[in-house]
XYZ file of C-alpha atoms in Angstrom:
608
model
C 138.170 207.281 172.042
C 141.532 209.377 172.365
C 144.347 208.075 170.949
C 146.484 208.515 174.967
C 142.882 206.150 175.639
C 142.786 204.101 173.599
C 146.621 202.910 173.649
C 146.794 201.728 177.064
C 143.883 199.557 176.148
C 144.948 198.227 172.579
C 148.805 196.995 174.717
C 146.930 195.113 177.515
C 144.669 193.137 174.513
C 147.449 192.860 172.644
C 149.931 191.370 175.920
C 147.393 188.739 176.401
C 147.162 187.650 172.452
C 150.571 187.390 172.483
C 150.710 185.124 176.233
C 147.805 182.959 174.920
C 149.274 182.030 171.749
C 152.262 180.554 173.120
C 151.040 178.559 175.684
C 147.902 177.461 173.796
C 150.595 176.811 171.028
C 152.322 175.211 173.307
C 149.947 172.717 174.040
C 149.277 171.722 170.833
C 152.074 171.108 169.834
C 153.261 168.960 172.755
C 150.203 168.081 173.533
C 151.047 168.657 177.828
C 149.606 170.893 180.393
C 152.929 171.552 180.945
C 153.701 175.375 179.521
C 155.461 176.886 182.541
C 159.608 175.730 181.648
C 162.566 178.454 181.101
C 161.978 178.007 177.324
C 158.431 178.901 176.758
C 158.088 181.349 179.691
C 162.218 183.571 177.760
C 160.307 183.079 174.799
C 157.299 184.433 175.871
C 158.941 187.758 177.338
C 160.884 187.939 173.205
C 157.573 187.982 172.131
C 155.838 190.102 173.857
C 158.279 192.735 173.951
C 159.182 191.866 170.604
C 155.364 192.712 169.819
C 155.220 196.219 171.075
C 158.555 197.951 169.485
C 157.398 196.766 165.509
C 153.587 197.525 166.230
C 155.143 200.770 168.088
C 157.418 200.781 164.774
C 155.074 200.010 162.203
C 152.131 202.986 164.102
C 150.125 199.576 164.839
C 148.372 201.298 167.341
C 148.288 204.469 164.792
C 145.505 203.099 163.455
C 141.832 203.847 163.120
C 139.782 200.095 162.602
C 136.515 200.921 161.888
C 138.234 202.133 158.415
C 141.116 198.818 158.402
C 141.729 197.675 154.905
C 145.016 196.172 153.459
C 146.579 198.600 154.343
C 146.674 197.460 158.531
C 146.544 194.052 156.805
C 150.443 194.401 156.092
C 150.770 196.594 159.462
C 149.753 193.536 161.476
C 151.970 190.466 159.114
C 155.827 193.006 159.963
C 154.955 193.257 163.557
C 153.824 189.550 164.424
C 156.204 188.438 162.416
C 159.483 190.331 162.783
C 158.729 189.844 166.963
C 158.588 185.386 165.750
C 162.220 186.346 164.160
C 162.646 188.182 167.364
C 162.413 185.481 169.645
C 163.735 182.749 167.361
C 167.180 184.317 166.685
C 167.114 184.451 171.274
C 166.397 181.096 171.142
C 168.932 180.067 168.782
C 171.367 181.857 171.082
C 170.071 181.313 174.745
C 169.295 177.873 174.847
C 170.459 176.662 170.569
C 167.789 175.209 170.120
C 164.706 176.918 167.821
C 160.892 175.406 168.556
C 160.245 175.865 164.249
C 157.227 174.099 164.726
C 156.471 175.751 168.082
C 156.622 179.220 166.357
C 154.715 178.702 163.831
C 151.262 177.832 165.056
C 152.225 180.659 167.661
C 152.498 182.452 164.188
C 149.591 181.263 162.964
C 146.948 181.505 166.534
C 149.219 185.743 166.857
C 147.893 186.327 163.236
C 144.757 185.262 163.682
C 143.761 186.235 166.879
C 145.226 189.599 166.516
C 144.238 190.781 163.366
C 140.747 189.030 163.507
C 139.776 191.172 166.831
C 140.275 194.525 164.880
C 139.281 193.359 161.655
C 136.238 191.809 163.493
C 135.801 195.526 165.799
C 135.297 197.278 162.160
C 132.241 193.882 160.734
C 131.497 195.227 163.800
C 130.851 199.197 163.508
C 129.540 198.255 159.922
C 126.670 196.109 161.159
C 125.126 197.421 163.794
C 127.143 201.502 165.031
C 126.561 203.000 162.272
C 122.562 203.454 161.348
C 120.656 202.400 158.376
C 117.812 202.832 159.518
C 117.448 206.606 158.601
C 119.540 206.491 155.498
C 118.270 207.308 151.911
C 117.883 203.544 149.801
C 119.928 204.795 146.712
C 120.667 202.786 143.134
C 123.786 203.848 141.796
C 123.794 204.028 137.908
C 126.980 203.103 136.574
C 129.067 200.539 138.362
C 132.420 202.520 136.749
C 134.683 203.593 138.531
C 133.362 206.631 139.562
C 130.188 204.531 140.968
C 131.955 203.180 143.041
C 134.190 205.621 144.264
C 130.714 206.771 145.670
C 130.389 203.474 147.354
C 132.801 203.625 149.333
C 132.580 206.755 150.646
C 128.827 206.221 151.507
C 130.086 203.620 153.389
C 133.216 204.763 154.960
C 130.851 208.029 156.296
C 128.547 207.553 158.452
C 127.610 211.223 158.469
C 126.179 210.010 155.095
C 121.668 210.268 155.287
C 122.095 207.758 151.928
C 123.013 203.507 152.239
C 124.739 201.984 148.963
C 121.724 199.296 147.376
C 121.867 198.378 144.142
C 124.178 199.326 140.759
C 122.735 199.774 136.964
C 124.681 199.740 134.273
C 125.010 198.940 130.623
C 127.197 196.565 130.913
C 125.544 193.203 130.830
C 128.957 191.307 131.436
C 128.632 193.393 135.710
C 124.721 192.251 135.399
C 123.930 190.045 139.019
C 127.519 190.202 139.780
C 128.741 191.537 143.574
C 130.394 194.436 143.494
C 131.401 195.640 147.144
C 129.374 193.802 148.418
C 126.936 196.128 146.045
C 124.468 194.352 143.361
C 124.225 194.809 139.477
C 120.404 194.866 139.615
C 120.238 195.657 135.575
C 120.657 197.788 133.132
C 119.648 201.253 132.349
C 115.663 200.334 131.232
C 115.053 198.804 134.666
C 115.729 201.542 137.432
C 111.946 201.888 137.535
C 111.166 197.787 138.190
C 114.667 198.419 140.346
C 113.278 201.337 142.557
C 109.994 199.805 143.278
C 111.185 196.718 143.736
C 114.090 197.400 146.468
C 112.680 200.839 148.241
C 114.674 203.288 145.930
C 114.587 206.759 147.585
C 117.271 208.391 145.789
C 118.616 208.171 142.598
C 122.203 208.702 142.095
C 123.421 209.124 138.361
C 127.571 208.370 139.030
C 129.443 208.724 134.537
C 130.646 211.769 134.671
C 131.497 211.119 131.479
C 127.857 211.356 130.667
C 127.437 213.262 126.954
C 123.868 215.111 127.510
C 122.182 213.136 124.730
C 122.743 209.971 127.595
C 121.625 211.925 130.724
C 118.929 212.980 129.145
C 118.177 209.498 128.380
C 118.970 208.788 132.149
C 117.106 210.401 133.351
C 113.180 210.137 131.480
C 114.041 206.274 133.554
C 114.440 208.229 136.588
C 112.132 210.201 135.903
C 109.559 207.870 135.768
C 110.037 206.807 139.848
C 109.327 209.360 142.709
C 113.239 208.614 144.354
C 114.848 212.452 143.579
C 117.741 211.714 141.318
C 120.974 213.403 141.863
C 124.819 213.180 139.608
C 127.955 212.694 140.832
C 130.216 216.416 140.546
C 132.454 216.523 137.858
C 135.730 214.668 137.148
C 137.952 217.879 137.055
C 135.783 218.737 140.427
C 137.006 215.520 141.942
C 140.439 215.500 140.684
C 140.863 218.279 142.059
C 140.057 218.647 145.661
C 137.731 221.182 144.563
C 134.156 218.999 146.102
C 134.236 215.440 147.461
C 132.714 212.697 145.788
C 129.708 212.249 148.191
C 128.691 215.299 147.377
C 126.163 215.433 145.328
C 124.370 218.016 143.177
C 120.682 218.089 142.229
C 119.683 217.120 137.672
C 119.696 221.409 136.965
C 117.627 221.767 133.611
C 120.632 223.315 131.610
C 121.568 218.776 132.077
C 118.997 217.940 130.359
C 118.767 219.923 126.892
C 120.346 216.885 124.823
C 123.061 219.564 123.440
C 126.723 219.336 123.774
C 128.044 222.513 124.206
C 129.953 225.519 122.206
C 133.485 225.087 122.471
C 136.351 227.617 121.560
C 138.421 229.057 119.482
C 140.847 230.762 122.330
C 143.611 231.948 119.880
C 140.877 234.081 116.956
C 138.861 235.184 120.095
C 142.790 236.425 122.247
C 143.390 238.343 119.770
C 140.484 240.101 119.727
C 140.799 240.485 123.251
C 143.695 239.928 125.312
C 144.759 243.589 126.280
C 142.475 245.468 124.787
C 140.006 247.231 125.362
C 136.786 246.322 125.652
C 133.662 247.640 126.124
C 129.374 245.735 127.565
C 126.276 248.105 127.152
C 123.692 245.971 129.711
C 126.616 244.648 131.370
C 123.938 244.550 134.873
C 121.951 242.171 132.989
C 121.744 238.262 132.523
C 123.882 237.668 129.533
C 125.371 241.102 129.456
C 127.365 240.323 132.667
C 127.942 236.601 131.832
C 130.302 238.050 128.212
C 131.597 240.107 130.705
C 132.101 236.828 132.695
C 133.664 235.706 129.534
C 135.871 238.232 128.838
C 137.628 238.634 131.975
C 139.306 235.092 131.415
C 141.343 235.992 127.912
C 142.406 239.255 130.479
C 141.500 242.416 128.797
C 143.165 245.816 129.495
C 140.002 247.027 130.133
C 137.035 246.029 130.523
C 134.196 248.961 130.114
C 130.759 247.442 131.777
C 127.525 250.288 130.438
C 124.205 249.743 131.959
C 121.118 251.982 132.394
C 120.247 250.667 135.916
C 122.982 251.492 138.930
C 122.345 248.198 140.966
C 122.793 245.974 138.319
C 126.207 247.656 137.585
C 127.357 247.906 140.707
C 127.476 244.370 141.325
C 128.840 243.170 138.771
C 131.663 246.016 139.178
C 132.702 244.322 142.241
C 131.597 239.825 141.406
C 134.770 241.362 138.403
C 137.481 242.556 141.021
C 136.886 240.228 144.025
C 137.145 237.180 141.236
C 139.785 238.409 139.153
C 141.580 240.536 141.306
C 144.797 238.436 140.536
C 144.180 239.501 137.384
C 145.333 243.605 136.091
C 141.743 244.041 134.343
C 140.636 247.778 135.247
C 137.112 247.116 135.159
C 135.642 251.104 134.936
C 131.667 251.021 135.217
C 129.527 253.443 133.190
C 126.331 254.348 133.807
C 124.265 255.791 130.809
C 121.782 256.009 128.298
C 122.004 254.482 125.809
C 119.492 256.747 124.479
C 121.136 259.710 125.259
C 123.221 260.200 122.233
C 125.485 262.860 123.014
C 126.362 260.233 126.390
C 127.445 257.236 124.426
C 129.774 259.656 121.930
C 130.825 260.650 125.246
C 131.507 256.800 126.322
C 133.149 255.121 123.138
C 136.115 259.015 122.293
C 136.911 258.350 126.499
C 136.865 254.432 126.656
C 137.841 253.621 122.591
C 137.061 250.692 122.972
C 138.383 247.723 120.350
C 135.663 245.495 120.797
C 132.172 246.663 121.797
C 130.216 244.093 122.713
C 125.764 245.148 122.344
C 123.695 243.411 124.856
C 121.560 246.055 125.734
C 117.883 245.457 124.529
C 113.633 245.584 125.977
C 113.524 241.377 124.959
C 110.271 239.795 126.824
C 107.822 239.861 124.471
C 104.096 241.156 126.154
C 106.047 244.095 127.761
C 107.131 245.534 124.156
C 103.191 244.421 123.137
C 101.423 246.882 126.033
C 104.651 249.104 125.400
C 105.867 249.436 121.328
C 107.299 253.336 122.476
C 109.728 251.772 124.710
C 110.720 249.110 122.309
C 111.717 251.240 119.339
C 113.173 253.573 122.117
C 115.614 251.951 123.304
C 115.592 248.507 120.590
C 116.107 251.422 117.635
C 117.604 254.161 118.823
C 119.307 252.398 121.826
C 120.999 250.415 118.553
C 120.738 253.490 116.565
C 123.338 255.944 119.008
C 125.546 252.445 120.281
C 126.473 252.093 116.942
C 126.778 254.968 115.308
C 129.435 255.977 118.293
C 131.159 252.673 117.622
C 131.398 254.200 113.475
C 132.333 257.265 114.397
C 135.730 256.246 117.556
C 136.985 253.934 115.065
C 135.362 250.583 117.121
C 137.545 247.736 114.791
C 134.307 245.327 116.077
C 131.073 246.262 117.059
C 129.274 242.977 117.689
C 125.259 243.244 118.220
C 123.237 240.690 120.340
C 119.823 239.224 118.358
C 117.292 236.888 118.790
C 115.320 233.407 117.336
C 112.008 236.370 117.115
C 113.239 238.309 114.685
C 112.587 235.864 112.077
C 109.415 236.287 110.984
C 108.305 238.636 113.622
C 105.174 237.801 114.845
C 106.022 240.824 118.120
C 106.759 243.955 118.616
C 109.885 242.382 120.794
C 111.147 240.612 117.529
C 110.297 243.153 115.249
C 112.504 246.120 116.829
C 114.961 243.778 116.847
C 115.673 242.577 112.341
C 114.896 246.334 112.565
C 117.845 246.741 115.279
C 119.604 243.826 112.370
C 118.674 246.070 109.690
C 121.261 249.126 110.902
C 123.927 246.963 111.614
C 123.703 245.080 108.898
C 123.601 248.975 106.875
C 125.770 250.969 109.245
C 128.986 247.087 108.190
C 128.903 249.003 104.048
C 129.178 252.828 105.468
C 132.103 252.670 107.960
C 134.965 251.451 108.606
C 134.014 249.424 112.417
C 133.545 245.507 111.582
C 129.693 245.721 112.161
C 127.822 241.975 112.595
C 124.908 240.633 114.493
C 124.744 236.930 116.866
C 120.909 235.102 116.450
C 120.303 232.341 119.565
C 117.309 231.245 121.036
C 115.233 231.388 124.387
C 117.986 231.657 127.463
C 117.847 229.485 130.550
C 118.530 231.353 133.982
C 118.589 235.077 131.795
C 115.757 237.315 134.049
C 112.664 237.127 131.009
C 113.526 233.455 130.751
C 110.142 230.898 131.222
C 111.889 228.779 133.962
C 112.536 231.595 136.788
C 108.041 231.740 136.805
C 107.907 227.707 136.502
C 110.119 226.946 139.888
C 107.992 230.071 141.198
C 104.947 228.378 140.563
C 106.411 225.082 141.649
C 106.831 226.457 145.128
C 104.195 227.722 145.821
C 102.659 223.927 145.152
C 101.524 225.045 141.107
C 99.839 224.952 138.766
C 102.837 225.452 136.506
C 100.678 227.852 133.684
C 102.028 227.102 130.377
C 100.795 229.075 127.149
C 99.757 225.748 124.706
C 100.344 221.771 124.795
C 102.695 222.054 121.156
C 104.990 224.370 121.747
C 108.099 224.954 120.773
C 110.490 226.409 122.004
C 115.251 226.493 121.467
C 117.006 226.668 124.540
C 120.591 227.194 125.177
C 122.731 227.978 128.592
C 123.722 231.564 129.852
C 127.049 231.051 129.224
C 126.991 229.226 125.563
C 125.158 232.130 124.688
C 128.005 234.074 125.967
C 130.676 232.050 124.266
C 128.960 232.366 121.139
C 128.966 236.137 121.091
C 132.978 235.872 122.081
C 133.154 233.873 119.579
C 131.417 235.734 116.766
C 133.452 238.606 116.836
C 136.171 236.654 116.505
C 134.993 235.215 112.683
C 133.641 238.532 112.158
C 134.072 239.999 108.886
C 131.791 242.424 109.262
C 128.013 242.528 108.396
C 127.246 238.708 109.024
C 124.638 237.306 111.289
C 125.929 234.146 113.506
C 122.994 232.022 114.143
C 123.836 228.680 116.552
C 123.100 224.984 115.564
C 120.916 224.564 118.668
C 119.749 221.047 118.455
C 116.121 220.094 118.664
C 113.947 222.390 119.877
C 112.575 221.710 123.564
C 108.539 221.625 123.827
C 107.488 224.493 126.533
C 105.215 221.581 128.727
C 107.773 218.923 128.452
C 110.531 221.215 130.180
C 107.867 222.238 132.725
C 107.537 218.530 133.989
C 111.162 217.837 133.851
C 111.282 221.234 136.470
C 108.246 219.390 137.990
C 109.665 216.073 138.625
C 113.540 217.868 139.480
C 112.449 219.520 141.848
C 110.301 216.115 144.253
C 107.607 216.836 143.313
C 104.393 214.580 140.724
C 103.324 216.312 138.140
C 99.920 215.683 139.606
C 101.050 217.122 142.572
C 101.917 220.146 140.288
C 99.493 220.369 137.923
C 99.806 222.118 134.825
C 97.455 224.363 133.363
C 97.324 225.953 129.920
C 96.461 229.391 129.600
C 96.558 229.754 126.204
C 98.853 231.844 123.649
C 99.418 236.110 124.682
C 99.800 238.464 121.329
C 103.006 238.494 119.702
C 103.807 234.924 120.859
C 104.083 232.320 118.233
C 103.998 228.216 118.471
C 107.714 227.636 116.957
C 110.729 229.628 116.695
C 112.511 230.011 113.528
C 116.510 231.042 113.375
C 117.019 231.844 109.800
C 114.917 232.729 106.903
C 114.485 231.122 103.811
C 115.960 233.814 101.416
C 118.817 234.245 104.443
C 119.961 230.484 105.370
C 124.843 229.537 104.046
C 123.900 225.449 104.313
C 126.887 225.878 105.785
C 128.637 226.365 109.540
C 131.415 228.163 109.574
C 131.994 226.722 112.490
C 131.667 223.990 114.102
C 127.132 224.866 114.861
C 127.747 227.724 114.045
C 126.215 229.674 111.102
C 126.332 232.149 108.502
C 123.396 234.286 107.754
C 123.002 235.602 103.802
C 122.365 239.466 103.921
C 118.072 240.254 103.205
C 116.626 244.215 101.572
C 117.307 246.206 104.714
C 114.340 248.943 104.544
C 116.869 251.735 106.260
C 114.149 254.920 105.444
C 111.423 253.731 106.592
C 113.012 252.437 109.772
C 113.633 256.280 109.766
C 110.368 257.150 109.153
C 109.412 254.920 111.422
C 112.452 256.449 114.171
C 110.562 260.154 113.597
C 107.136 259.435 113.735
C 106.274 257.071 116.460
C 105.999 259.582 119.695
C 102.667 260.611 117.143
C 100.910 256.995 115.991
C 99.236 255.131 119.006
C 100.776 251.527 120.462
C 98.523 249.342 117.440
C 99.986 252.513 115.223
C 103.185 251.724 115.677
C 103.159 247.410 116.323
C 100.951 247.363 112.333
C 104.472 249.686 111.042
C 107.516 247.549 113.170
C 105.667 244.300 111.937
C 105.542 245.236 108.041
C 108.624 246.482 108.062
C 110.222 243.634 110.052
C 108.465 240.836 107.923
C 109.349 242.526 104.445
C 105.869 244.392 103.524
C 106.733 247.183 102.817
C 105.371 249.295 99.253
C 108.361 250.633 97.853
C 111.796 250.079 97.342
C 113.684 251.800 100.044
C 116.345 254.317 99.883
C 119.246 254.231 102.046
C 119.219 257.817 104.031
C 120.651 256.404 107.140
C 123.733 258.831 108.519
C 126.813 257.731 109.641
């Protein structure tokens, strides 16, 4: 009902209440039905007019009574009290007598009936008008301030499809208490029992300060049920108003890694990037594009986006120009093939970057097993061309993206990346440029990640295919990987292999189970099928070989590896002769060099 439609109705109702209250007060105080007297009529007129005046003054007729609370009650108290006081003053002036008992009873009746009529409407609305039949019964994990915010928002919002039924909280002092009319049922360990007992459809985790390990613990309990699990947005997003408290998001697999993200040394990174020229190879890829996004936050003078695929380079250029349109960053897209030595020299000499982040590479293990010559061309020759071009143009720092598969490699991809590391470490000793490599595990959400494959299989109804029940991998998010790369560039002295402390490895089958549960399906419905290990795959990955390990962290969660034996003569030979070898011979040569199984002592021969 519009304001101008309900205003006459409220005035009429209040008039009836005020007149009824004063005449009924006369009956109660004097025990007589003779209520039509001059003092009573005078008081009625004064109280009625005063009430409407103060009601307009205190915006009593503009309140949304379906949301009535303490603020509305205070407005009623002011309007009723001041109208009674004015009536007392008029009585004293006109009839020289203030009827205190009459006015007191009238005040009590007005407060009770006017206030009660308003709050009864809210109770009627909450109890009968809000349709709860189609609402999903919801369990709120966390009975703190965030949990109470959620309950308030859901209770007020008629459009919300969630109905709060109970709280879960590990604080035993809150157990068996009601908060905002919602009972605190028990602790985290009681989630499964509570879901079954109260027919819960949804679980909302309302603890913004949760660490990833704590979230993982809660999710494991939620995963035992068939209820859909969601999580409250970040607290800073709520405080800034970016996201509403009832805009829950689904729990992502990234939330369940059980490891806190790396924190950056902003000052040291700024020295390498701010107002500098930065070049990123493979800028259109999942890792390269995220590195570009992270770099742009540090306001470089120029960011060169180098890649082989025109569509991906075009996309990241458009995104960066839109996101950072209020900055003075010059984004330069460059289409180039790393295997084109002259082109790489031309690009480096044209833009003269201060820092190069080399993210371009072939990373797919099974595909490189089938096409080992492409691993040599892109991962070896491409890296050598980029490194030489950087050295000849006196780039200050060159950071190569490597992989945990380069440690004791069993695959062509891993072996090619290990040989690329050797080239980088050798170049560092021969050049003024600081060359370093950054080694990390599998990246969630990247194009080569298993996550997109699992999601597609789940969407199709399953089964999800896992190679082996005991296969484990280290995982990190794309932003984490990109931040590590930036931090490594700022820490570089030259020749290092930087490694992130990635916490505990994750079983691939557990990752698959979590994804199935997060999608709202049961493992029985989707199913998991073991396909067997493919050529080049290992049950587990390592981040550093035994002879490479420095036990001490050089930065929180970052280790640095020692320089191991470099087989540059053998690398030269395989680069020169791979086109004359068959796939199996290339594979054997790559793996033997990468695993230090060459017979002769190498003579370093790569020219700079």
